[in-house]
Structures are given as C-alpha cells and as structure tokens.
PDB file of C-alpha atoms in Angstrom:
ATOM      1  CA  GLY A  30      77.482-117.972  67.410  1.00 61.00           C
ATOM      2  CA  ALA A  31      77.513-115.252  70.011  1.00 91.00           C
ATOM      3  CA  PHE A  32      80.931-113.641  70.228  1.00 95.00           C
ATOM      4  CA  ILE A  33      82.491-110.960  72.421  1.00 95.00           C
ATOM      5  CA  ALA A  34      85.608-109.026  71.401  1.00 95.00           C
ATOM      6  CA  VAL A  35      88.109-107.643  73.927  1.00 95.00           C
ATOM      7  CA  ALA A  36      90.792-105.106  72.964  1.00 94.00           C
ATOM      8  CA  GLY A  37      93.875-105.067  75.197  1.00 92.00           C
ATOM      9  CA  TYR A  38      95.443-101.662  75.751  1.00 92.00           C
ATOM     10  CA  HIS A  39      98.636-102.833  77.462  1.00 91.00           C
ATOM     11  CA  SER A  40      98.800-106.316  75.927  1.00 92.00           C
ATOM     12  CA  GLY A  41      97.930-105.257  72.367  1.00 91.00           C
ATOM     13  CA  ASP A  42      95.874-108.449  72.042  1.00 94.00           C
ATOM     14  CA  LEU A  43      92.534-108.689  70.291  1.00 96.00           C
ATOM     15  CA  GLN A  44      90.681-111.603  71.861  1.00 97.00           C
ATOM     16  CA  ILE A  45      87.424-113.213  70.733  1.00 96.00           C
ATOM     17  CA  PHE A  46      85.275-115.182  73.174  1.00 96.00           C
ATOM     18  CA  SER A  47      82.307-117.393  72.421  1.00 94.00           C
ATOM     19  CA  PHE A  48      79.471-116.840  74.856  1.00 91.00           C
ATOM     20  CA  THR A  49      76.334-118.951  75.045  1.00 86.00           C
ATOM     21  CA  GLY A  50      75.109-117.814  78.435  1.00 84.00           C
ATOM     22  CA  SER A  51      77.490-119.701  80.697  1.00 85.00           C
ATOM     23  CA  THR A  52      81.253-119.115  80.811  1.00 91.00           C
ATOM     24  CA  PRO A  53      82.935-117.203  77.951  1.00 94.00           C
ATOM     25  CA  VAL A  54      85.400-119.399  76.036  1.00 95.00           C
ATOM     26  CA  LEU A  55      88.405-117.967  74.161  1.00 96.00           C
ATOM     27  CA  VAL A  56      88.096-118.991  70.487  1.00 96.00           C
ATOM     28  CA  GLY A  57      90.588-116.668  68.826  1.00 96.00           C
ATOM     29  CA  SER A  58      93.272-114.122  69.474  1.00 96.00           C
ATOM     30  CA  VAL A  59      95.837-112.012  67.661  1.00 96.00           C
ATOM     31  CA  SER A  60      98.662-109.930  69.101  1.00 93.00           C
ATOM     32  CA  THR A  61      99.064-106.544  67.419  1.00 92.00           C
ATOM     33  CA  GLY A  62     102.064-105.355  69.413  1.00 89.00           C
ATOM     34  CA  SER A  63     100.319-102.034  69.930  1.00 91.00           C
ATOM     35  CA  SER A  64      97.828-100.297  72.243  1.00 92.00           C
ATOM     36  CA  LEU A  65      94.213-101.098  71.424  1.00 93.00           C
ATOM     37  CA  GLU A  66      91.639 -98.616  72.751  1.00 93.00           C
ATOM     38  CA  SER A  67      88.286 -99.623  71.280  1.00 94.00           C
ATOM     39  CA  VAL A  68      86.653-102.354  69.207  1.00 96.00           C
ATOM     40  CA  SER A  69      83.383-102.474  67.263  1.00 96.00           C
ATOM     41  CA  TRP A  70      81.758-105.385  65.435  1.00 96.00           C
ATOM     42  CA  ALA A  71      80.372-105.015  61.931  1.00 96.00           C
ATOM     43  CA  PRO A  72      76.635-105.806  62.027  1.00 95.00           C
ATOM     44  CA  THR A  73      77.293-108.955  59.971  1.00 93.00           C
ATOM     45  CA  GLY A  74      79.690-110.272  62.628  1.00 94.00           C
ATOM     46  CA  ASN A  75      82.430-111.063  60.115  1.00 95.00           C
ATOM     47  CA  TYR A  76      84.560-107.914  60.630  1.00 96.00           C
ATOM     48  CA  LEU A  77      85.883-105.942  63.591  1.00 97.00           C
ATOM     49  CA  ALA A  78      87.056-102.335  63.582  1.00 97.00           C
ATOM     50  CA  VAL A  79      89.785-101.559  66.124  1.00 96.00           C
ATOM     51  CA  ALA A  80      91.080 -98.190  67.358  1.00 94.00           C
ATOM     52  CA  ASP A  81      94.849 -98.646  67.721  1.00 93.00           C
ATOM     53  CA  SER A  82      96.512 -95.778  69.599  1.00 90.00           C
ATOM     54  CA  GLY A  83     100.065 -96.970  69.017  1.00 84.00           C
ATOM     55  CA  TYR A  84     102.520 -95.061  66.876  1.00 84.00           C
ATOM     56  CA  PRO A  85     101.354 -94.446  64.270  1.00 85.00           C
ATOM     57  CA  SER A  86      97.780 -94.491  65.521  1.00 90.00           C
ATOM     58  CA  LYS A  87      95.405 -96.215  63.122  1.00 93.00           C
ATOM     59  CA  LEU A  88      92.039 -97.728  62.376  1.00 95.00           C
ATOM     60  CA  GLU A  89      92.443-101.475  61.808  1.00 96.00           C
ATOM     61  CA  ILE A  90      89.961-103.876  60.227  1.00 97.00           C
ATOM     62  CA  PHE A  91      90.062-107.579  61.075  1.00 97.00           C
ATOM     63  CA  SER A  92      88.086-110.357  59.440  1.00 96.00           C
ATOM     64  CA  PHE A  93      86.625-113.053  61.657  1.00 96.00           C
ATOM     65  CA  ASN A  94      85.375-116.504  60.703  1.00 94.00           C
ATOM     66  CA  GLY A  95      85.074-118.195  64.094  1.00 92.00           C
ATOM     67  CA  SER A  96      88.734-118.505  65.063  1.00 93.00           C
ATOM     68  CA  ASN A  97      91.709-116.104  65.042  1.00 96.00           C
ATOM     69  CA  PRO A  98      90.939-112.597  63.707  1.00 97.00           C
ATOM     70  CA  ILE A  99      92.980-111.656  60.622  1.00 97.00           C
ATOM     71  CA  LEU A 100      94.161-108.098  59.917  1.00 96.00           C
ATOM     72  CA  ILE A 101      92.933-107.216  56.419  1.00 96.00           C
ATOM     73  CA  ASN A 102      93.500-103.474  56.292  1.00 95.00           C
ATOM     74  CA  SER A 103      94.482-100.401  58.281  1.00 94.00           C
ATOM     75  CA  ILE A 104      94.722 -96.675  57.753  1.00 93.00           C
ATOM     76  CA  ASN A 105      96.785 -94.170  59.740  1.00 90.00           C
ATOM     77  CA  ALA A 106      94.924 -91.697  61.919  1.00 83.00           C
ATOM     78  CA  ALA A 107      95.713 -88.028  62.347  1.00 81.00           C
ATOM     79  CA  GLN A 108      97.130 -88.380  65.889  1.00 88.00           C
ATOM     80  CA  TRP A 109      95.483 -90.707  68.428  1.00 90.00           C
ATOM     81  CA  VAL A 110      92.390 -92.656  67.445  1.00 92.00           C
ATOM     82  CA  ASN A 111      90.711 -93.819  70.641  1.00 91.00           C
ATOM     83  CA  SER A 112      87.127 -94.774  69.818  1.00 94.00           C
ATOM     84  CA  VAL A 113      85.491 -96.595  66.920  1.00 96.00           C
ATOM     85  CA  SER A 114      81.890 -97.370  65.999  1.00 96.00           C
ATOM     86  CA  TRP A 115      80.423 -99.288  63.066  1.00 95.00           C
ATOM     87  CA  SER A 116      77.149 -97.998  61.606  1.00 94.00           C
ATOM     88  CA  PRO A 117      74.132-100.290  62.071  1.00 95.00           C
ATOM     89  CA  ASP A 118      73.840-100.898  58.314  1.00 93.00           C
ATOM     90  CA  GLY A 119      77.558-101.766  58.066  1.00 93.00           C
ATOM     91  CA  ARG A 120      78.296 -99.070  55.467  1.00 91.00           C
ATOM     92  CA  PHE A 121      80.393 -96.759  57.646  1.00 92.00           C
ATOM     93  CA  ILE A 122      82.989 -96.822  60.423  1.00 94.00           C
ATOM     94  CA  THR A 123      83.499 -93.650  62.467  1.00 94.00           C
ATOM     95  CA  VAL A 124      86.517 -92.940  64.659  1.00 94.00           C
ATOM     96  CA  ALA A 125      87.214 -90.256  67.253  1.00 93.00           C
ATOM     97  CA  ASP A 126      90.747 -88.864  67.341  1.00 92.00           C
ATOM     98  CA  ARG A 127      91.557 -87.659  70.864  1.00 89.00           C
ATOM     99  CA  TYR A 128      94.362 -85.197  70.091  1.00 89.00           C
ATOM    100  CA  ALA A 129      93.458 -84.070  66.574  1.00 90.00           C
ATOM    101  CA  TYR A 130      89.962 -83.182  67.930  1.00 89.00           C
ATOM    102  CA  ILE A 131      88.199 -84.741  64.964  1.00 90.00           C
ATOM    103  CA  LEU A 132      85.807 -87.445  63.855  1.00 91.00           C
ATOM    104  CA  GLN A 133      86.518 -89.352  60.654  1.00 91.00           C
ATOM    105  CA  THR A 134      84.180 -91.671  58.780  1.00 91.00           C
ATOM    106  CA  PHE A 135      85.320 -94.488  56.489  1.00 93.00           C
ATOM    107  CA  SER A 136      83.760 -97.158  54.331  1.00 91.00           C
ATOM    108  CA  LEU A 137      85.093-100.632  53.592  1.00 88.00           C
ATOM    109  CA  ASN A 138      84.560-101.395  49.916  1.00 89.00           C
ATOM    110  CA  LYS A 139      84.097-104.816  48.296  1.00 89.00           C
ATOM    111  CA  ASN A 140      87.898-105.124  47.896  1.00 90.00           C
ATOM    112  CA  GLU A 141      88.227-104.509  51.654  1.00 90.00           C
ATOM    113  CA  ASP A 142      89.875-101.105  51.086  1.00 91.00           C
ATOM    114  CA  LEU A 143      89.291 -98.386  53.691  1.00 93.00           C
ATOM    115  CA  ILE A 144      88.129 -95.145  52.095  1.00 92.00           C
ATOM    116  CA  GLN A 145      87.449 -91.920  53.983  1.00 91.00           C
ATOM    117  CA  VAL A 146      84.016 -90.541  53.166  1.00 87.00           C
ATOM    118  CA  GLY A 147      83.229 -86.933  53.899  1.00 80.00           C
ATOM    119  CA  ASP A 148      85.517 -84.432  55.547  1.00 83.00           C
ATOM    120  CA  ASN A 149      87.090 -84.551  58.990  1.00 86.00           C
ATOM    121  CA  VAL A 150      84.636 -83.143  61.528  1.00 84.00           C
ATOM    122  CA  ASN A 151      86.228 -80.796  64.059  1.00 84.00           C
ATOM    123  CA  THR A 152      84.989 -81.369  67.618  1.00 84.00           C
ATOM    124  CA  GLY A 153      86.502 -78.131  68.956  1.00 81.00           C
ATOM    125  CA  ALA A 154      89.864 -77.032  70.317  1.00 76.00           C
ATOM    126  CA  ASN A 155      91.004 -79.035  73.343  1.00 81.00           C
ATOM    127  CA  SER A 156      87.765 -81.047  73.317  1.00 84.00           C
ATOM    128  CA  GLU A 157      89.448 -84.464  73.482  1.00 87.00           C
ATOM    129  CA  PRO A 158      86.657 -86.662  72.074  1.00 88.00           C
ATOM    130  CA  GLN A 159      86.398 -89.811  74.189  1.00 89.00           C
ATOM    131  CA  ALA A 160      83.696 -91.953  72.640  1.00 91.00           C
ATOM    132  CA  VAL A 161      81.771 -92.116  69.389  1.00 94.00           C
ATOM    133  CA  LEU A 162      78.623 -94.174  68.845  1.00 94.00           C
ATOM    134  CA  TRP A 163      76.089 -94.579  66.054  1.00 94.00           C
ATOM    135  CA  SER A 164      72.403 -94.495  66.950  1.00 92.00           C
ATOM    136  CA  PRO A 165      70.559 -97.838  66.576  1.00 93.00           C
ATOM    137  CA  LYS A 166      68.904 -96.820  63.277  1.00 91.00           C
ATOM    138  CA  GLY A 167      72.011 -95.063  61.945  1.00 89.00           C
ATOM    139  CA  HIS A 168      70.514 -91.584  61.642  1.00 85.00           C
ATOM    140  CA  PHE A 169      72.852 -89.932  64.153  1.00 87.00           C
ATOM    141  CA  ILE A 170      76.342 -90.157  65.584  1.00 90.00           C
ATOM    142  CA  ALA A 171      76.968 -89.085  69.164  1.00 91.00           C
ATOM    143  CA  GLU A 172      80.324 -88.220  70.686  1.00 90.00           C
ATOM    144  CA  VAL A 173      81.398 -86.912  74.068  1.00 89.00           C
ATOM    145  CA  ASN A 174      84.258 -84.524  74.770  1.00 87.00           C
ATOM    146  CA  TYR A 175      86.276 -84.981  77.937  1.00 87.00           C
ATOM    147  CA  TRP A 176      87.700 -81.494  78.556  1.00 87.00           C
ATOM    148  CA  THR A 177      84.809 -79.399  77.271  1.00 87.00           C
ATOM    149  CA  ASN A 178      82.189 -81.561  79.054  1.00 88.00           C
ATOM    150  CA  THR A 179      79.953 -81.740  76.002  1.00 87.00           C
ATOM    151  CA  LEU A 180      77.845 -84.202  74.092  1.00 88.00           C
ATOM    152  CA  GLU A 181      77.588 -83.551  70.359  1.00 87.00           C
ATOM    153  CA  VAL A 182      75.032 -85.216  68.144  1.00 87.00           C
ATOM    154  CA  PHE A 183      75.658 -85.222  64.416  1.00 84.00           C
ATOM    155  CA  SER A 184      73.175 -86.000  61.689  1.00 78.00           C
ATOM    156  CA  LEU A 185      74.074 -87.471  58.337  1.00 71.00           C
ATOM    157  CA  THR A 186      73.641 -85.373  55.228  1.00 66.00           C
ATOM    158  CA  GLN A 187      71.099 -87.020  52.934  1.00 56.00           C
ATOM    159  CA  GLY A 188      72.728 -89.825  50.925  1.00 52.00           C
ATOM    160  CA  SER A 189      76.298 -89.394  52.216  1.00 54.00           C
ATOM    161  CA  ALA A 190      78.454 -89.704  55.295  1.00 54.00           C
ATOM    162  CA  GLU A 191      78.895 -85.936  55.657  1.00 57.00           C
ATOM    163  CA  LEU A 192      78.134 -84.909  59.219  1.00 62.00           C
ATOM    164  CA  ASP A 193      76.316 -81.797  60.369  1.00 62.00           C
ATOM    165  CA  VAL A 194      76.238 -80.715  64.005  1.00 62.00           C
ATOM    166  CA  SER A 195      72.652 -80.854  65.132  1.00 62.00           C
ATOM    167  CA  LYS A 196      72.966 -80.437  68.911  1.00 71.00           C
ATOM    168  CA  LYS A 197      75.697 -79.700  71.449  1.00 76.00           C
ATOM    169  CA  ILE A 198      74.896 -79.818  75.156  1.00 76.00           C
ATOM    170  CA  THR A 199      76.830 -79.664  78.420  1.00 82.00           C
ATOM    171  CA  THR A 200      77.322 -82.894  80.362  1.00 83.00           C
ATOM    172  CA  ASN A 201      78.651 -83.799  83.767  1.00 85.00           C
ATOM    173  CA  ALA A 202      82.420 -83.362  84.177  1.00 83.00           C
ATOM    174  CA  ASN A 203      84.756 -85.422  82.007  1.00 82.00           C
ATOM    175  CA  PRO A 204      82.340 -87.754  80.148  1.00 81.00           C
ATOM    176  CA  THR A 205      83.584 -90.978  78.608  1.00 80.00           C
TER     177      THR A 205
END
C-alpha cells in the first residue's frame, strides 16, 4: 500500500497512515517517549529510519509490516541528530547532527545491526546542519547549514560510503 510516516517532536509518536488518494487512515503507531525530528522510509517500504533528538540523541530503525512499527535497533548520536535520509538503493542511512556539526553514514546489515561506514564528515564550526538528503540516483548527498547559510554537496568515494566535498555554495539566510 501507500503509506505516510509522521514523526512527532513533542508527542514522541511515530505514526503510519495509509493513503490511497482520499483521506489518510492511521494504521499504526508507536510512542517512543522522546523527541522525533525526522523520518525516512527505506526504498523497500519495510523499514523506517528516525532521527531522535532526545537524550541521548540517536538514530532509530523501525520495521514495518502494515501495522504498528517495531523498534529493531538504535545507535547513539554524537550530540543531536536532527535529519535522516535513506539512500535510494537502501544500502546507507545518513544523519545530520546539529550540534556536533557532522554527517554520519550507516548501513543496516542482514542481522539488522547498524554499522557506521566511513568517517564522520565535518560540516564546519557552528554550521548547524539542518537537513540531509540523498540524490534520486544515490550519487550525491546534499545538506544545508543554518548558521553558515550554505549548501554542501558530497559525492561518494567509488565503492564505499566515504564522502568527499564536491561543492559548497551560499544560500539564502537560515536554510532548512
């Protein structure tokens, strides 16, 4: 089916709605008791990655089979993970950490373990990365920095999840 995920910052609820073109219908929900900032579906539709900015801040992975999402794994973030994006091929999950000024990339192996791949990528002092997003074909990752008013585009190193800065440009004030 066609599903929409909603992450609740103040409620801490992860809600899943079925949507067929008319009115969205709630089909599943889980309360995390924390502050959820961002959610991204795996391309297969059977997993969700969630940026949880509670204490400790973490990347959480939920499985989904048409009803209530089930937490299957999580990994602590450096300080405050606030944006998450799943790669189009489903191999990688990248998070932006607002106060550590870094991007981190993880993989979910066949045992559903989260494993960091590559090094932390520094986005610059006081940059406060706001959003991270994979390109549709998975060749690039873009992220915007709130305080430095920049867009950075990273390319993947051949055959790995290592990121290299390819372009950094100035944006309008305080991009999100």
